[in-house]
Short mmCIF file of C-alpha atoms in Angstrom, two decimals:
data_model
loop_
_atom_site.label_atom_id
_atom_site.label_comp_id
_atom_site.label_asym_id
_atom_site.label_seq_id
_atom_site.Cartn_x
_atom_site.Cartn_y
_atom_site.Cartn_z
CA MET M 1 0.00 0.00 0.00
CA THR M 2 1.26 3.45 -0.87
CA TYR M 3 0.63 6.25 1.59
CA PRO M 4 0.36 9.96 0.64
CA THR M 5 3.69 11.70 0.93
CA LEU M 6 4.58 14.76 2.96
CA LEU M 7 8.06 15.09 1.47
CA PRO M 8 9.04 17.86 -0.95
CA PRO M 9 9.29 16.97 -4.67
CA GLY M 10 13.12 16.97 -4.60
CA SER M 11 13.36 14.08 -2.07
CA THR M 12 15.57 11.13 -2.80
CA ALA M 13 14.25 7.64 -3.44
CA LEU M 14 15.68 6.50 -0.09
CA GLU M 15 13.79 9.23 1.79
CA LYS M 16 10.55 8.31 0.01
CA ALA M 17 11.04 4.62 0.82
CA LEU M 18 11.73 5.38 4.50
CA GLU M 19 8.60 7.53 4.66
CA GLN M 20 6.50 4.65 3.30
CA VAL M 21 8.00 2.19 5.80
CA ALA M 22 7.42 4.60 8.70
CA ALA M 23 3.82 5.22 7.61
CA GLY M 24 3.23 1.46 7.52
CA LEU M 25 4.37 1.17 11.14
CA LEU M 26 1.36 3.20 12.23
CA GLU M 27 -0.90 0.37 11.13
CA ILE M 28 0.73 -2.23 13.37
CA PRO M 29 -1.74 -3.01 16.18
CA THR M 30 -0.42 -1.97 19.58
CA PRO M 31 -2.65 -3.32 22.38
CA VAL M 32 -1.33 -0.98 25.08
CA ARG M 33 -4.39 -1.32 27.29
CA SER M 34 -4.22 -5.09 27.36
CA VAL M 35 -0.46 -5.14 28.05
CA TRP M 36 -0.95 -2.96 31.14
CA SER M 37 -3.86 -5.06 32.43
CA PRO M 38 -2.94 -7.94 34.78
CA ASP M 39 -5.92 -9.92 33.50
CA ASP M 40 -5.34 -9.44 29.76
CA CYS M 41 -1.55 -9.26 29.60
CA PRO M 42 0.03 -12.19 27.74
CA ILE M 43 1.75 -14.50 30.22
CA GLU M 44 5.14 -14.04 28.55
CA LEU M 45 4.93 -10.25 29.15
CA LEU M 46 3.69 -10.50 32.75
CA PRO M 47 7.20 -10.35 34.33
CA TRP M 48 7.79 -7.05 32.51
CA LEU M 49 4.49 -5.68 33.81
CA ALA M 50 5.50 -6.74 37.32
CA TRP M 51 8.81 -4.94 36.88
CA GLY M 52 6.99 -1.84 35.60
CA LEU M 53 4.80 -1.82 38.71
CA SER M 54 7.87 -2.19 40.99
CA LEU M 55 6.96 -5.60 42.31
CA ASP M 56 9.71 -6.55 44.78
CA ASN M 57 9.85 -10.28 44.11
CA TRP M 58 9.03 -12.53 41.15
CA SER M 59 9.35 -16.25 40.63
CA THR M 60 8.84 -18.23 37.45
CA SER M 61 7.77 -21.21 39.57
CA TRP M 62 4.56 -19.52 40.74
CA PRO M 63 1.32 -20.66 39.11
CA GLU M 64 -0.20 -18.21 36.61
CA GLY M 65 -3.03 -17.26 38.98
CA ILE M 66 -0.62 -16.16 41.71
CA LYS M 67 1.50 -14.21 39.20
CA ARG M 68 -1.56 -12.30 37.97
CA GLU M 69 -2.82 -11.66 41.49
CA ARG M 70 0.60 -10.40 42.62
CA VAL M 71 0.63 -7.92 39.72
CA ARG M 72 -3.00 -6.97 40.38
CA GLN M 73 -2.23 -6.16 44.04
CA ALA M 74 1.17 -4.47 43.48
CA ILE M 75 -0.05 -0.87 43.67
CA SER M 76 -2.35 -1.34 46.66
CA ILE M 77 0.39 -3.16 48.58
CA ALA M 78 2.89 -0.40 47.81
CA ARG M 79 0.42 2.25 49.01
CA ARG M 80 -0.09 0.53 52.36
CA LYS M 81 3.45 -0.72 52.92
CA GLY M 82 4.35 -0.66 56.58
CA THR M 83 0.86 -1.52 57.87
CA ALA M 84 -0.92 -4.66 58.99
CA GLU M 85 -3.25 -4.24 56.02
CA SER M 86 -0.31 -4.53 53.62
CA VAL M 87 0.69 -7.82 55.27
CA ARG M 88 -2.85 -9.12 54.75
CA ALA M 89 -2.83 -7.95 51.11
CA VAL M 90 0.53 -9.65 50.43
CA ILE M 91 -0.71 -12.96 51.78
CA ALA M 92 -4.01 -12.64 49.92
CA SER M 93 -2.08 -12.05 46.70
CA PHE M 94 -0.40 -15.42 47.26
CA GLY M 95 -3.80 -17.05 47.69
CA GLY M 96 -3.55 -17.50 51.44
CA SER M 97 -5.33 -16.36 54.56
CA VAL M 98 -3.80 -14.95 57.69
CA ALA M 99 -4.61 -14.23 61.32
CA ILE M 100 -2.54 -11.40 62.78
CA ARG M 101 -2.35 -10.70 66.49
CA GLU M 102 -0.40 -7.58 67.38
CA TRP M 103 1.42 -7.14 70.67
CA TRP M 104 -1.27 -4.93 72.20
CA GLN M 105 -4.02 -7.46 71.33
CA SER M 106 -2.54 -10.38 73.25
CA GLU M 107 -3.25 -11.06 76.91
CA PRO M 108 -0.93 -10.31 78.66
CA LYS M 109 0.44 -7.67 76.33
CA GLY M 110 3.50 -8.76 74.39
CA ALA M 111 6.72 -6.96 73.67
CA PRO M 112 6.07 -3.68 71.80
CA HIS M 113 6.20 -3.75 68.00
CA THR M 114 5.82 -7.51 67.67
CA PHE M 115 3.06 -9.56 66.14
CA ASP M 116 2.10 -13.20 65.65
CA LEU M 117 1.27 -14.44 62.19
CA VAL M 118 -0.76 -17.60 61.58
CA LEU M 119 -0.62 -18.29 57.87
CA ASN M 120 -2.64 -20.73 55.76
CA LEU M 121 -1.35 -21.31 52.24
CA ASP M 122 -2.90 -23.94 50.04
CA GLN M 123 -1.96 -24.29 46.37
CA ALA M 124 -4.73 -26.07 44.49
CA GLY M 125 -5.73 -27.97 47.63
CA ALA M 126 -2.20 -29.13 48.46
CA PRO M 127 -0.07 -27.68 51.26
CA ALA M 128 2.49 -25.15 50.07
CA SER M 129 6.13 -26.16 49.66
CA ALA M 130 8.81 -24.86 52.02
CA ALA M 131 10.35 -22.74 49.24
CA PHE M 132 6.98 -21.12 48.49
CA VAL M 133 6.40 -20.37 52.20
CA ASP M 134 9.89 -18.83 52.40
CA GLN M 135 9.00 -16.53 49.48
CA VAL M 136 5.79 -15.47 51.22
CA ILE M 137 7.64 -14.78 54.48
CA ALA M 138 10.20 -12.70 52.57
CA GLU M 139 7.37 -10.64 51.07
CA VAL M 140 5.78 -10.20 54.51
CA SER M 141 9.15 -8.96 55.80
CA ARG M 142 9.19 -6.35 53.02
CA ALA M 143 5.60 -5.23 53.64
CA LYS M 144 5.53 -5.11 57.46
CA PRO M 145 6.51 -2.04 59.49
CA VAL M 146 10.31 -1.86 59.59
CA ARG M 147 10.53 -1.71 63.39
CA SER M 148 8.25 -4.70 63.89
CA THR M 149 9.25 -8.32 64.30
CA PHE M 150 6.99 -11.32 64.02
CA THR M 151 6.66 -14.97 64.87
CA PHE M 152 5.35 -17.22 62.15
CA THR M 153 3.09 -20.24 62.47
CA GLN M 154 1.90 -22.16 59.46
CA GLY M 155 -1.69 -23.36 59.65
CA ILE M 156 -3.28 -26.17 57.70
CA ASN M 157 -6.77 -26.21 56.23
CA THR M 158 -8.55 -29.51 56.53
CA GLN M 159 -11.94 -30.81 55.60
CA ALA M 160 -13.82 -33.60 57.24
CA GLY M 161 -17.25 -35.03 57.06
CA VAL M 162 -19.45 -35.67 60.04
CA GLY M 163 -21.61 -38.74 60.01
CA LEU M 164 -24.14 -40.00 62.45
CA VAL M 165 -24.00 -43.64 63.41
CA ALA M 166 -26.43 -44.99 65.92
CA ALA M 167 -27.25 -48.39 67.28
CA VAL M 168 -30.32 -49.35 69.16
CA ARG M 169 -29.90 -51.71 72.05
CA PRO M 170 -32.84 -52.76 74.12
CA THR M 171 -32.25 -51.98 77.75
CA ILE M 172 -34.25 -52.46 80.87
CA PHE M 173 -34.01 -49.92 83.55
CA ALA M 174 -35.74 -49.33 86.80
CA ARG M 175 -36.57 -45.97 88.20
CA LEU M 176 -35.41 -45.57 91.74
CA SER M 177 -37.14 -43.14 93.92
CA CYS M 178 -35.22 -41.79 96.88
CA THR M 179 -36.55 -39.57 99.55
CA ALA M 180 -34.56 -37.74 102.13
CA PRO M 181 -35.35 -38.44 105.76
CA ALA M 182 -37.41 -35.77 107.46
CA ALA M 183 -35.41 -33.39 109.56
CA THR M 184 -36.39 -33.36 113.21
#
């Protein structure tokens, strides 16, 4: 396809050819909105999006869902960094749940600027590996208040069914009636 020229009549053939090539570049589709969207970004470009959003840690071993959620939560975590809410958001971005008890919430009160962290991480129904838990703890260390320290406990989610089993056994019983002696 030949595009209309903006060059003066005395232009060289090379200049005219370069103008046509440059005009053709404008027709190349550039899906900028989808590249900057964690949901629509192609998986091979997701690490670059994470880098662009200043995500502190990235692992190629994470499942795609966790990668997308980490990128999706990157800005909100960065805004709240240094708060208990950022610790919750970091763990939620890894697909886990957490119970946080700060020093002033425990009875008796704990050492100032400490908190206890009970963390449940399940990947597709299976308990998380030690390496994955280490990555989550490293992210919690980056997101927590700098002066705070924490103790970590890993929880486990379990499911069980409750059934009712009964057996009938004939029994004979006698009712005893007792009376207290009258007080005199």
